[in-house]
PDB file of C-alpha atoms in Angstrom:
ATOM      1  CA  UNK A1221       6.680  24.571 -14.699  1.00 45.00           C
ATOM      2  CA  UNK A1222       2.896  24.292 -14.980  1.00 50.00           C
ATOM      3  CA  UNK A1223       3.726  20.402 -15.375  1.00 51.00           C
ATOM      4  CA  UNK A1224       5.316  20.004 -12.441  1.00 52.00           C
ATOM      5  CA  UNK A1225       3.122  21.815 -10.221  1.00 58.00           C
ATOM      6  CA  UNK A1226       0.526  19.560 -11.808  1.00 62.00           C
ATOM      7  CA  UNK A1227       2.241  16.432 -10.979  1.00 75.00           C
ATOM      8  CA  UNK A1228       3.667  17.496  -7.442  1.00 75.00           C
ATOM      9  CA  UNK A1229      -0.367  18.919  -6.761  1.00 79.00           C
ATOM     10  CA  UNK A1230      -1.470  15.248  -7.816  1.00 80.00           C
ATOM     11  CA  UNK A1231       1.437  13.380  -5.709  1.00 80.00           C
ATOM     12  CA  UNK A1232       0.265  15.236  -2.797  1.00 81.00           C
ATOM     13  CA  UNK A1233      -2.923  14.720  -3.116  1.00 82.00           C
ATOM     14  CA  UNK A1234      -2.497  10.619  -3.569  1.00 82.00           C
ATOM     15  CA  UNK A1235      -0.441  11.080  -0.536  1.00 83.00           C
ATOM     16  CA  UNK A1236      -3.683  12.488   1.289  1.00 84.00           C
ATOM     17  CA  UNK A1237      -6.456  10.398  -0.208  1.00 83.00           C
ATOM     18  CA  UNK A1238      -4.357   7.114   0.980  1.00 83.00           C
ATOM     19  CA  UNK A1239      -3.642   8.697   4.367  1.00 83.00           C
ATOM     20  CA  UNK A1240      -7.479   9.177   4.836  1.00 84.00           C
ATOM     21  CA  UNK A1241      -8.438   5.849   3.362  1.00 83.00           C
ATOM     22  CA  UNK A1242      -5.943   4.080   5.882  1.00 81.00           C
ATOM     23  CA  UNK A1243      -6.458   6.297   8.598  1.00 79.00           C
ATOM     24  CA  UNK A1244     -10.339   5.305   8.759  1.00 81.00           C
ATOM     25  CA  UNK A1245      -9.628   1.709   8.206  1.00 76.00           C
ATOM     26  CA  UNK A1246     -11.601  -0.123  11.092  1.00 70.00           C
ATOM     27  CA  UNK A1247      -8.505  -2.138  12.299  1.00 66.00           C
ATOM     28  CA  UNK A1248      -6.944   1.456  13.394  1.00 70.00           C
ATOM     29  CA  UNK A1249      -9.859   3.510  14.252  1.00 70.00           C
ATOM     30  CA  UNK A1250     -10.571   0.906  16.933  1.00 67.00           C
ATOM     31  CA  UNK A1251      -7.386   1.429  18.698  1.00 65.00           C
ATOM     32  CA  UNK A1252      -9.012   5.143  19.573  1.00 65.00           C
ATOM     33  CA  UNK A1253     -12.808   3.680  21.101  1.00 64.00           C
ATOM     34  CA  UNK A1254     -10.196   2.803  24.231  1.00 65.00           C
ATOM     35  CA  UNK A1255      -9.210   6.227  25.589  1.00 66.00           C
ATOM     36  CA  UNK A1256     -11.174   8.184  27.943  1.00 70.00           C
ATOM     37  CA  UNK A1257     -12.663  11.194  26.666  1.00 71.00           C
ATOM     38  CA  UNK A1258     -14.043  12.329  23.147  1.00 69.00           C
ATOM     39  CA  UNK A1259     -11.548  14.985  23.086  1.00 74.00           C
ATOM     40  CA  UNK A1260      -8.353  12.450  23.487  1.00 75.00           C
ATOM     41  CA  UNK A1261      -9.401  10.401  20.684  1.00 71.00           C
ATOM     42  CA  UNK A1262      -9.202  13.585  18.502  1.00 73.00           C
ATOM     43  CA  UNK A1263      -6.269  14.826  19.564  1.00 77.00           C
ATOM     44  CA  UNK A1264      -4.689  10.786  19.436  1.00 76.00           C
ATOM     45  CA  UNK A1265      -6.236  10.674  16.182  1.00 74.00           C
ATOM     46  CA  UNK A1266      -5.226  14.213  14.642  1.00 78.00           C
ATOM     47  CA  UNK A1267      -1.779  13.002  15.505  1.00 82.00           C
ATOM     48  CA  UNK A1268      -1.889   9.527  14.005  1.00 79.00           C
ATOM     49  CA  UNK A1269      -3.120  10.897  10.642  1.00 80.00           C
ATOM     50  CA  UNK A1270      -0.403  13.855  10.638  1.00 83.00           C
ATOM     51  CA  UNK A1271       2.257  10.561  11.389  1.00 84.00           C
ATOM     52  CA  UNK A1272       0.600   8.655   9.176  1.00 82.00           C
ATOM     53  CA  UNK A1273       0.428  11.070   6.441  1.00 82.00           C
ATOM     54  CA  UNK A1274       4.322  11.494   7.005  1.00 85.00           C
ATOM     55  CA  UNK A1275       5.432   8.172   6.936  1.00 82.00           C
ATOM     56  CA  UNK A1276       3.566   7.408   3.561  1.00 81.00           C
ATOM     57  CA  UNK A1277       4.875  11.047   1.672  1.00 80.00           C
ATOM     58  CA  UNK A1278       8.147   9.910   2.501  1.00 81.00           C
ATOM     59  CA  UNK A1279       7.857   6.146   1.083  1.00 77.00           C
ATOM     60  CA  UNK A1280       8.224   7.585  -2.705  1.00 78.00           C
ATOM     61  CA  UNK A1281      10.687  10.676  -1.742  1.00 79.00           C
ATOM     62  CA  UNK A1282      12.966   7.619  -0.568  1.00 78.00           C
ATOM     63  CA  UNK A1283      11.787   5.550  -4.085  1.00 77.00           C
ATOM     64  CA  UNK A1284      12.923   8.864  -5.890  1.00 80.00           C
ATOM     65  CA  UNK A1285      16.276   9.216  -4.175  1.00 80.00           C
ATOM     66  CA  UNK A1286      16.964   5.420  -4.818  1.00 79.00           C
ATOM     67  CA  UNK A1287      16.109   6.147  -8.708  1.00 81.00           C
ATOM     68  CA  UNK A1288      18.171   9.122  -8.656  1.00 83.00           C
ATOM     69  CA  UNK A1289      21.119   7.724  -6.627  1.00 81.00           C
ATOM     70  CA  UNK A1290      21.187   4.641  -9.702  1.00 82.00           C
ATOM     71  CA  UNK A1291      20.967   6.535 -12.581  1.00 85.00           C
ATOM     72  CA  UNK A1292      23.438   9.142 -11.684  1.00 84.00           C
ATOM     73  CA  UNK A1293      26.181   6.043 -10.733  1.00 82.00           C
ATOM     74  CA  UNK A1294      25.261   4.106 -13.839  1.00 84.00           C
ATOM     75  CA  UNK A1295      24.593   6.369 -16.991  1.00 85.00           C
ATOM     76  CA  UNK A1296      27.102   8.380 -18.744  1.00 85.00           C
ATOM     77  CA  UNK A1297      29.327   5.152 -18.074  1.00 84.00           C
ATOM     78  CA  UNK A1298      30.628   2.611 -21.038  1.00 85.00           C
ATOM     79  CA  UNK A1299      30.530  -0.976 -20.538  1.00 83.00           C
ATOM     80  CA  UNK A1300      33.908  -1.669 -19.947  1.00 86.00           C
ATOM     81  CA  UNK A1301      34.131   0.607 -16.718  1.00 85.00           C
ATOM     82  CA  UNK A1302      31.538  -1.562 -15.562  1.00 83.00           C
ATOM     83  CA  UNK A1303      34.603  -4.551 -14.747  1.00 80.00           C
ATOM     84  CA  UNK A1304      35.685  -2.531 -11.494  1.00 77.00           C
ATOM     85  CA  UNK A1305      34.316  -1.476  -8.839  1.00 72.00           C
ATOM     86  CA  UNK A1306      30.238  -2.198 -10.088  1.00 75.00           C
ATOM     87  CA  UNK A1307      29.729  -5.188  -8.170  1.00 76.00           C
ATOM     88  CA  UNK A1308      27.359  -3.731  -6.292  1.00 75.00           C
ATOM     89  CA  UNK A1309      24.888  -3.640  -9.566  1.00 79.00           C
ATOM     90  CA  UNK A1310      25.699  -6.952 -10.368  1.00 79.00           C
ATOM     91  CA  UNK A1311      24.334  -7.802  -7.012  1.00 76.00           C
ATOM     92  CA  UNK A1312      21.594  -5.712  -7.701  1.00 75.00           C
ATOM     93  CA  UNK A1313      21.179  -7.481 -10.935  1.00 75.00           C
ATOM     94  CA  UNK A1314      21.454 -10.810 -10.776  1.00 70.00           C
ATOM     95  CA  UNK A1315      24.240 -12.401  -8.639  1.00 64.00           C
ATOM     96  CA  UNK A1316      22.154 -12.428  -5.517  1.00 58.00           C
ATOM     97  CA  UNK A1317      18.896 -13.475  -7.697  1.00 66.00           C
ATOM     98  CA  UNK A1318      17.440 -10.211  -6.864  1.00 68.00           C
ATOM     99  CA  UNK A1319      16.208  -8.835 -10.210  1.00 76.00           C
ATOM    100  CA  UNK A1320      16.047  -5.347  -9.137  1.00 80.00           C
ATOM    101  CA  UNK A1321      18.116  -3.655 -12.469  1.00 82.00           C
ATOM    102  CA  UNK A1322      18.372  -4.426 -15.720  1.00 84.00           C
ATOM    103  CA  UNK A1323      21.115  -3.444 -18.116  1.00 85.00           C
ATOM    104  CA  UNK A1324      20.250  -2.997 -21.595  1.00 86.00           C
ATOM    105  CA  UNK A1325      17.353  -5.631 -21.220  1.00 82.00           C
ATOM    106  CA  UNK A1326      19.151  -7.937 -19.842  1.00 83.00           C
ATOM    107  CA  UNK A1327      19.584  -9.167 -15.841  1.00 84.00           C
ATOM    108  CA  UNK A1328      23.333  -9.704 -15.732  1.00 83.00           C
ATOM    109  CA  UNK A1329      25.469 -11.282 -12.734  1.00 81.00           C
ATOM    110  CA  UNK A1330      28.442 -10.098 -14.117  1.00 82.00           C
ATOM    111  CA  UNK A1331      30.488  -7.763 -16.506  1.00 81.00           C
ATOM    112  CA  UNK A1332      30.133 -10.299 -19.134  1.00 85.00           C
ATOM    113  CA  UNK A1333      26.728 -10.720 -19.246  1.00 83.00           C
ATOM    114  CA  UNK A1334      26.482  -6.800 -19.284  1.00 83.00           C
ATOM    115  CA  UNK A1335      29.453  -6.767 -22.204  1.00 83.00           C
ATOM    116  CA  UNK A1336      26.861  -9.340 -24.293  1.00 86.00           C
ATOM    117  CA  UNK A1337      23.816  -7.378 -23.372  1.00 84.00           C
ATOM    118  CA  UNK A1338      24.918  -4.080 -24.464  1.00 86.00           C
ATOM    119  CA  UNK A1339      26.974  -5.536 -27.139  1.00 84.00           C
ATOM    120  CA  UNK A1340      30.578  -3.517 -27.198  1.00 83.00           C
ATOM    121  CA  UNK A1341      32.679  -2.484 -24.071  1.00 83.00           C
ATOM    122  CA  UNK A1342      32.707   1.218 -25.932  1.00 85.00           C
ATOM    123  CA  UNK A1343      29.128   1.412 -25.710  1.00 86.00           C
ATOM    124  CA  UNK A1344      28.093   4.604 -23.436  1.00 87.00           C
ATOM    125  CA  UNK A1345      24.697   3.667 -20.788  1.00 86.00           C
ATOM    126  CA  UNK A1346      21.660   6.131 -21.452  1.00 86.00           C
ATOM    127  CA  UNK A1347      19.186   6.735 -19.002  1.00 85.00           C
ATOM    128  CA  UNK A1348      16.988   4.337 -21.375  1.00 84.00           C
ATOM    129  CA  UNK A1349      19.286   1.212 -21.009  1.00 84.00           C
ATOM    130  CA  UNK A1350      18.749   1.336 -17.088  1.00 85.00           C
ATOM    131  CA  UNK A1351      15.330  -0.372 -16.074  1.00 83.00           C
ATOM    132  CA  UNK A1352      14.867  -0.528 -12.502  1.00 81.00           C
ATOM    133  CA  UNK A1353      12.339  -3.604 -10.606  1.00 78.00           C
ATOM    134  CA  UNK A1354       9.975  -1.525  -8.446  1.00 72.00           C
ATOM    135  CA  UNK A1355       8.939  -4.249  -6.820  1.00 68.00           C
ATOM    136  CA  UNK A1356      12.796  -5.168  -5.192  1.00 70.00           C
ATOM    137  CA  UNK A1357      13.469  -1.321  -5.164  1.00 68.00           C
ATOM    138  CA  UNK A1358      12.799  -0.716  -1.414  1.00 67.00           C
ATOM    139  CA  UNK A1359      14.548  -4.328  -0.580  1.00 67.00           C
ATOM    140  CA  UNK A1360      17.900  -3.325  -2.903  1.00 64.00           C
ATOM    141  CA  UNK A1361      18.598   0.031  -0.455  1.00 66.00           C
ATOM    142  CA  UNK A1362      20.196  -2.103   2.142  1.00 66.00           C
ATOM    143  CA  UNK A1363      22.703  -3.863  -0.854  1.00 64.00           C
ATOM    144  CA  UNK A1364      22.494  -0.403  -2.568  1.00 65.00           C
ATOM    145  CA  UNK A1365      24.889   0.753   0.180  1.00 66.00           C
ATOM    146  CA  UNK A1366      26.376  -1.881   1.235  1.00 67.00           C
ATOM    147  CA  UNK A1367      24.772  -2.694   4.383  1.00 70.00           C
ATOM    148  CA  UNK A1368      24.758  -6.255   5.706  1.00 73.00           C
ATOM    149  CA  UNK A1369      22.862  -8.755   4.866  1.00 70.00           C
ATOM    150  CA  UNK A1370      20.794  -8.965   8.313  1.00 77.00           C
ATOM    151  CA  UNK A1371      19.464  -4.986   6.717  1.00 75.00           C
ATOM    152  CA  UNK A1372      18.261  -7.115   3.780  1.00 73.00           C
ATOM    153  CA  UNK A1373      16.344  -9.490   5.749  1.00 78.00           C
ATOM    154  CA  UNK A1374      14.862  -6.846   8.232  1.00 82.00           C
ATOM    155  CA  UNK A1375      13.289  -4.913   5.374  1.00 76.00           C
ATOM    156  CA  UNK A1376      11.993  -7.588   4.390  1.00 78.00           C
ATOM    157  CA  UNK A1377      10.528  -8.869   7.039  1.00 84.00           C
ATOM    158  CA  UNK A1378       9.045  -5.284   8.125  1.00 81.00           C
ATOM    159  CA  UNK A1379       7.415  -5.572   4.452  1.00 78.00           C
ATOM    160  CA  UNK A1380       5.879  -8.916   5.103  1.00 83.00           C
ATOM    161  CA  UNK A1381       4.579  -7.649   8.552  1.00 84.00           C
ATOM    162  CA  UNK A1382       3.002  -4.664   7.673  1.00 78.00           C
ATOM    163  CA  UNK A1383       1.253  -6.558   5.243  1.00 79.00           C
ATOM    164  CA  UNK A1384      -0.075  -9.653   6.669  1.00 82.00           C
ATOM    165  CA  UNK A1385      -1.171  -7.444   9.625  1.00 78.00           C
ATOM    166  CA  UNK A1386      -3.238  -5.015   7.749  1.00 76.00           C
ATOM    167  CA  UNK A1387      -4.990  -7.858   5.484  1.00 79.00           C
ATOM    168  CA  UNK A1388      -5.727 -10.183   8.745  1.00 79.00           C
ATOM    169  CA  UNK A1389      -7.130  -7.305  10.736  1.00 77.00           C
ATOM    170  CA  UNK A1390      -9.251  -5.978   7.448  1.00 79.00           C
ATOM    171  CA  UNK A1391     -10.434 -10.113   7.338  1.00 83.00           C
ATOM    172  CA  UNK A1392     -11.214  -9.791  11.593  1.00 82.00           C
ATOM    173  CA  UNK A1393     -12.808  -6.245  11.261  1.00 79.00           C
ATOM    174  CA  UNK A1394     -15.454  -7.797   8.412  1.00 82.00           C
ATOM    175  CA  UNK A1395     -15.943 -11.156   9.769  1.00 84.00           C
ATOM    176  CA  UNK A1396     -16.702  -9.633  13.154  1.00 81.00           C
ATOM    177  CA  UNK A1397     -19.258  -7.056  11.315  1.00 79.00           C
ATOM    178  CA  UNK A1398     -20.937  -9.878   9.505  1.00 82.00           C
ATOM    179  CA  UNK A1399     -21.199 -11.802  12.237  1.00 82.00           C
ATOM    180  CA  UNK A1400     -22.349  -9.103  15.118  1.00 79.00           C
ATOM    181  CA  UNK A1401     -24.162  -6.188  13.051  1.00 76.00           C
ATOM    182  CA  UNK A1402     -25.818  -8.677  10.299  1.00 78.00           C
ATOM    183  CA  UNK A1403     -26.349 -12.023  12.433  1.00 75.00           C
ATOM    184  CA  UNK A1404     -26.392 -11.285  15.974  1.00 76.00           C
ATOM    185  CA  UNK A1405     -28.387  -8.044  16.212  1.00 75.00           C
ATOM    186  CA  UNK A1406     -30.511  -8.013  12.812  1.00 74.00           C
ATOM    187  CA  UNK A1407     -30.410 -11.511  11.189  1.00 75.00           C
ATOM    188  CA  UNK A1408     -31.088 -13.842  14.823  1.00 74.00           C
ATOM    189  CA  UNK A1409     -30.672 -10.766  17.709  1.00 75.00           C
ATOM    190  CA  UNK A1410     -31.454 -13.800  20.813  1.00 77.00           C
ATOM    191  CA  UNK A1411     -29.428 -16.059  19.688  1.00 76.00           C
ATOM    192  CA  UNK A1412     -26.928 -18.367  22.392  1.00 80.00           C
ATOM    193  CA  UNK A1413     -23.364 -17.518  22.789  1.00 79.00           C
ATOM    194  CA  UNK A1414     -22.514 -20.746  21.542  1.00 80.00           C
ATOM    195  CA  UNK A1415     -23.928 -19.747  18.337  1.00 79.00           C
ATOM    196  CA  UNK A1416     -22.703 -16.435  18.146  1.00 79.00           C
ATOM    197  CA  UNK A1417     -19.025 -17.515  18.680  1.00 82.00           C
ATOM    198  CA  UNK A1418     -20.019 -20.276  16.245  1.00 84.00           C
ATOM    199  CA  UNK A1419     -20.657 -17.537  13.499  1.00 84.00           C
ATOM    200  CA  UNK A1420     -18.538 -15.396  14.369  1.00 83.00           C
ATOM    201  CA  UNK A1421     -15.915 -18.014  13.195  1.00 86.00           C
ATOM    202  CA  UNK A1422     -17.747 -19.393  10.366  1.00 87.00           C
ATOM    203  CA  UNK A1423     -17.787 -15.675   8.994  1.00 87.00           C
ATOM    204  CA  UNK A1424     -14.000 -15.528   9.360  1.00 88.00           C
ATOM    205  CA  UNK A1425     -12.792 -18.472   7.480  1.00 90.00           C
ATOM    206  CA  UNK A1426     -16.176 -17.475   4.861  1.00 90.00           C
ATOM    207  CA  UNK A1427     -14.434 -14.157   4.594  1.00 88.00           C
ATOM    208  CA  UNK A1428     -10.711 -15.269   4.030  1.00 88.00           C
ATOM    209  CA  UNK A1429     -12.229 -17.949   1.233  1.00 90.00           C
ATOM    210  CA  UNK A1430     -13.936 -15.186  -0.708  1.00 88.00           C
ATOM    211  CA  UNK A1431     -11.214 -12.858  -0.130  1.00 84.00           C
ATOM    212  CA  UNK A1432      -8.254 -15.735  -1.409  1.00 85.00           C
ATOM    213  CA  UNK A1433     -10.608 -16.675  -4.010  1.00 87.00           C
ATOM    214  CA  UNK A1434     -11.162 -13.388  -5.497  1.00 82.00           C
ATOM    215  CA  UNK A1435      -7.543 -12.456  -5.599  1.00 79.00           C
ATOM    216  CA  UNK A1436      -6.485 -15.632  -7.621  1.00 83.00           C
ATOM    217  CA  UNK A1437      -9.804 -16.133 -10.131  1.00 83.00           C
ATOM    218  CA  UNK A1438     -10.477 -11.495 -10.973  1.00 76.00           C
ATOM    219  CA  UNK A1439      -6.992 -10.742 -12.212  1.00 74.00           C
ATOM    220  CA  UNK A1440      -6.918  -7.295 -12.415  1.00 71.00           C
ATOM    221  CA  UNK A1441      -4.273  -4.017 -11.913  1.00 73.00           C
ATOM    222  CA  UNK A1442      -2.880  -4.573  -8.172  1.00 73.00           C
ATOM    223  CA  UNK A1443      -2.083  -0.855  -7.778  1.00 74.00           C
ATOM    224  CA  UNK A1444      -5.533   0.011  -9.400  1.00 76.00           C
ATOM    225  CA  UNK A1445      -7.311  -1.751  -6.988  1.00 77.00           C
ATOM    226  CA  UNK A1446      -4.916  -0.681  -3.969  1.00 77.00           C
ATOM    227  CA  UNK A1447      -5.966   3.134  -5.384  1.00 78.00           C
ATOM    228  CA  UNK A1448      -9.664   2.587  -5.489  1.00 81.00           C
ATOM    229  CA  UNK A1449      -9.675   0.544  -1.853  1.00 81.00           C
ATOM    230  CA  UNK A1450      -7.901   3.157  -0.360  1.00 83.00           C
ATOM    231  CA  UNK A1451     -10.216   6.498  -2.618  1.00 85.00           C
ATOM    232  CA  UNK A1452     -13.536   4.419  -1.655  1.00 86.00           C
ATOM    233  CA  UNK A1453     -12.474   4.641   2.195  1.00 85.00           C
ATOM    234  CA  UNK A1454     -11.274   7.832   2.175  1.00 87.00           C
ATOM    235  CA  UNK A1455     -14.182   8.855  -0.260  1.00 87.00           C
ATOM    236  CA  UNK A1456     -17.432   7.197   2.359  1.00 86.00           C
ATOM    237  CA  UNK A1457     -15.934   6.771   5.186  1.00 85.00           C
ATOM    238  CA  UNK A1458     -13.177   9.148   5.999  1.00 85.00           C
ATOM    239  CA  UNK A1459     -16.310  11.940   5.959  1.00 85.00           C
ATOM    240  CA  UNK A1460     -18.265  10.234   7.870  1.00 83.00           C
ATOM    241  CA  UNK A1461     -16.231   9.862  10.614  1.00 81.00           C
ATOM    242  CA  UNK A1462     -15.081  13.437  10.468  1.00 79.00           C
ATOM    243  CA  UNK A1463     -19.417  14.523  10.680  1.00 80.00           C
ATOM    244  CA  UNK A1464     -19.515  11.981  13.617  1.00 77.00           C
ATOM    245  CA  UNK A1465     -16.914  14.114  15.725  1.00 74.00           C
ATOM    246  CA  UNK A1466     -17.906  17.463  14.975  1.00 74.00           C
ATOM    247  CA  UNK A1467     -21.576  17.122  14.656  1.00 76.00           C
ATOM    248  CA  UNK A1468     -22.849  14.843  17.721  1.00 72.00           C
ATOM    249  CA  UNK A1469     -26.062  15.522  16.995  1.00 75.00           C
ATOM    250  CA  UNK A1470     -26.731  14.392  13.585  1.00 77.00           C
ATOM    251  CA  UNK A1471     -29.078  10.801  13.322  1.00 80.00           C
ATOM    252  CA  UNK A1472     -27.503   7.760  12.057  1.00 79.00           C
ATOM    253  CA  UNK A1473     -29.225   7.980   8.996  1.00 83.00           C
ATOM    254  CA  UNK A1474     -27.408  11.635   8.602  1.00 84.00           C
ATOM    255  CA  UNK A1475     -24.415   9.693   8.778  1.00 83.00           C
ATOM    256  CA  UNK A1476     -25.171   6.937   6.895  1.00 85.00           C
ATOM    257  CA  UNK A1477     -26.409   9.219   3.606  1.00 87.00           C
ATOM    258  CA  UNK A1478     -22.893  10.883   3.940  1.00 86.00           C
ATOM    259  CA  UNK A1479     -21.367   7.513   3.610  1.00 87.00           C
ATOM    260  CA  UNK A1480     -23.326   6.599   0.798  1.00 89.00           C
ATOM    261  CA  UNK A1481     -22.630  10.406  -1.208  1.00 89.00           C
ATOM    262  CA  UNK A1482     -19.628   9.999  -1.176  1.00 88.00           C
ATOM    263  CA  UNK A1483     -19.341   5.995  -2.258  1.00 88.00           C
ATOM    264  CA  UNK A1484     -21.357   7.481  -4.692  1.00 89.00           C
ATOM    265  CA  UNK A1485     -18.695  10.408  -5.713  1.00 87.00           C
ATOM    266  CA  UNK A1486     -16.217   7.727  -5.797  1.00 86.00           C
ATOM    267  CA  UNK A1487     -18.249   5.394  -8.357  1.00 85.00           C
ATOM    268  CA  UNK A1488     -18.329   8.246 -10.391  1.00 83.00           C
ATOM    269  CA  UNK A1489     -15.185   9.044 -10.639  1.00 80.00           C
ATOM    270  CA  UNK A1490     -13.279   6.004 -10.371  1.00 75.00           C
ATOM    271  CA  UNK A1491     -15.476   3.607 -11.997  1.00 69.00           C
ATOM    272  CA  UNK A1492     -14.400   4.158 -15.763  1.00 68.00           C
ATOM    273  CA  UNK A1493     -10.903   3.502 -14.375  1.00 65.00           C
ATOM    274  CA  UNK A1494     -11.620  -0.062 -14.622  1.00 60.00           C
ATOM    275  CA  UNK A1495     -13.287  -0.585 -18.430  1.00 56.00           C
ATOM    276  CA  UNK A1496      -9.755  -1.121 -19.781  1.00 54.00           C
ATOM    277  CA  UNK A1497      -8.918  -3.981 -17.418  1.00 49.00           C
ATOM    278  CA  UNK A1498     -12.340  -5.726 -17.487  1.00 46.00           C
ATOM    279  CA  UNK A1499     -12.671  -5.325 -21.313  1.00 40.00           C
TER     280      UNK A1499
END
C-alpha cells in the first residue's frame, strides 16, 4: 500500500511539474499579454493550466488502459488459440509494419511466426512474453479497436502537429529574445530596422542550426532530457511568473533572483541525473 501511494504521489506530481514547465513556456504565455485587464489573464491562465494539467494526467491513464486492455486479451492464452480471431495483434505486430507488440521476442505477422517464436502451439502466454512498443502505443488504439484506417492517420498527424508546433515556436520565442533583448536593446539599442529584421532572422536559422546540431552530435536519454526541460521551466520560471502576478511591486532584479533560486534548486537536484549518460 505504502508503494503505491508512493508511486501514484510521484505520478501526480510529474503530472504537475510538466504542467507548470509547459504552462510557462513563452510560446503560450504570450497568447495571455493580448487580453485586456491583469485580472483576465489570470483567470484565462488559471484555466489553461487546470486544462492543461487535465489533458496531460489523462495521456498515461489512457497508456495504462491500452496496457491493461492487451495483456488481459493476450495472456493466459496458448499459441494455438492465437489462429482465430487474433488478427488484430498480428496487425499490431507486424502485418501492418507497425512494431507495436512483440510475442515471445519476436514481431510476428502471423500465427506462424508466433507458433516459431514461442516454440509449441501448447505453450500458455505470461505476462513476460508480451512486450509492448511505447513508442506506437498511442498510434495502435485506433487498430486496437478496430477503427479505420483514416483514425490511424489522424493520430498521427495530431502527434506530428503538436510537435513541430511546440519546437518551432520554442525556436521563434529564442531567436526573437536573442535578437530583441540581447542585440537590439543591449548589444546595438539604435540600430536601423533593416538591421534589426536582418538579425532577427540570422538568430532564427543560428538557433535551429544549434538546436539540429545538438540533437544529432549529444546523444543522450530523450525522456531525461524532456524531464529536466520541462523541471528547469517549471523549477525558474513557473515561480517567477507566479511572484510577477501577485507581487506587482517587487524590482526586476526580485524577479530575476527567483528565477535564478530556483534554476539553482533544479541543478541540484537534477544534475546527478545525468552522470550515468555522460559517463
Amino acid at each position: 500500500s505504502a508503494l503505491v501511494d508512493k508511486d501514484a504521489l510521484q505520478f501526480f506530481a510529474t503530472m504537475i511539474c510538466i504542467a507548470c514547465g509547459l504552462g510557462v513556456m513563452p510560446h503560450l504565455v504570450q497568447h495571455f499579454v493580448v487580453v485586456e485587464t491583469p485580472s483576465i489573464a489570470r483567470r484565462t491562465g488559471i484555466w489553461a493550466f487546470a486544462f492543461l494539467l487535465l489533458v496531460i494526467t489523462a495521456v498515461p491513464v489512457i497508456a495504462a488502459f491500452v496496457h491493461l486492455e492487451i495483456f488481459t486479451a493476450l495472456a493466459g492464452l496458448e499459441v494455438i488459440e492465437l489462429r482465430e480471431d487474433s488478427e488484430w495483434l498480428f496487425q499490431l505486430s507486424g502485418a501492418a509494419n507497425m512494431p507495436m507488440i512483440s510475442i515471445c521476442g519476436q514481431i510476428v505477422s502471423g500465427y506462424n511466426d508466433a507458433l516459431n517464436a514461442c516454440g509449441s502451439a501448447q505453450h500458455i502466454l505470461q505476462p513476460s512474453d508480451i512486450t509492448l512498443n511505447a513508442e506506437f502505443l498511442m498510434l495502435g488504439t485506433a487498430s486496437l479497436h478496430n477503427l479505420p484506417v483514416i483514425m490511424f492517420i489522424l493520430i498521427g498527424l495530431g502527434v506530428m502537429v503538436a510537435l513541430w508546433s511546440t519546437a518551432d515556436g520554442l525556436i521563434l520565442v529564442i531567436a526573437n529574445t536573442l535578437s530583441n533583448d540581447f542585440y537590439r536593446n543591449i548589444f546595438r539599442p539604435r540600430s536601423p530596422m533593416s538591421v534589426r529584421l536582418f538579425m532577427t532572422r540570422f538568430m532564427l536559422v543560428l538557433t535551429l542550426g544549434v538546436a539540429t546540431a545538438t540533437a544529432i552530435i549529444i546523444d543522450l536519454d530523450k525522456i531525461l532530457l524532456l524531464e529536466s526541460g520541462m523541471a528547469l521551466s517549471a523549477a525558474a520560471l513557473f515561480p517567477a511568473m507566479i511572484v510577477t502576478i501577485f507581487f506587482k511591486s517587487l524590482s526586476h532584479r526580485s524577479v530575476l533572483a527567483t528565477m535564478f533560486a530556483g534554476a539553482f534548486t533544479f541543478i541540484l537536484l537534477v544534475s546527478p541525473k545525468f552522470h550515468g549518460p555522460l559517463t
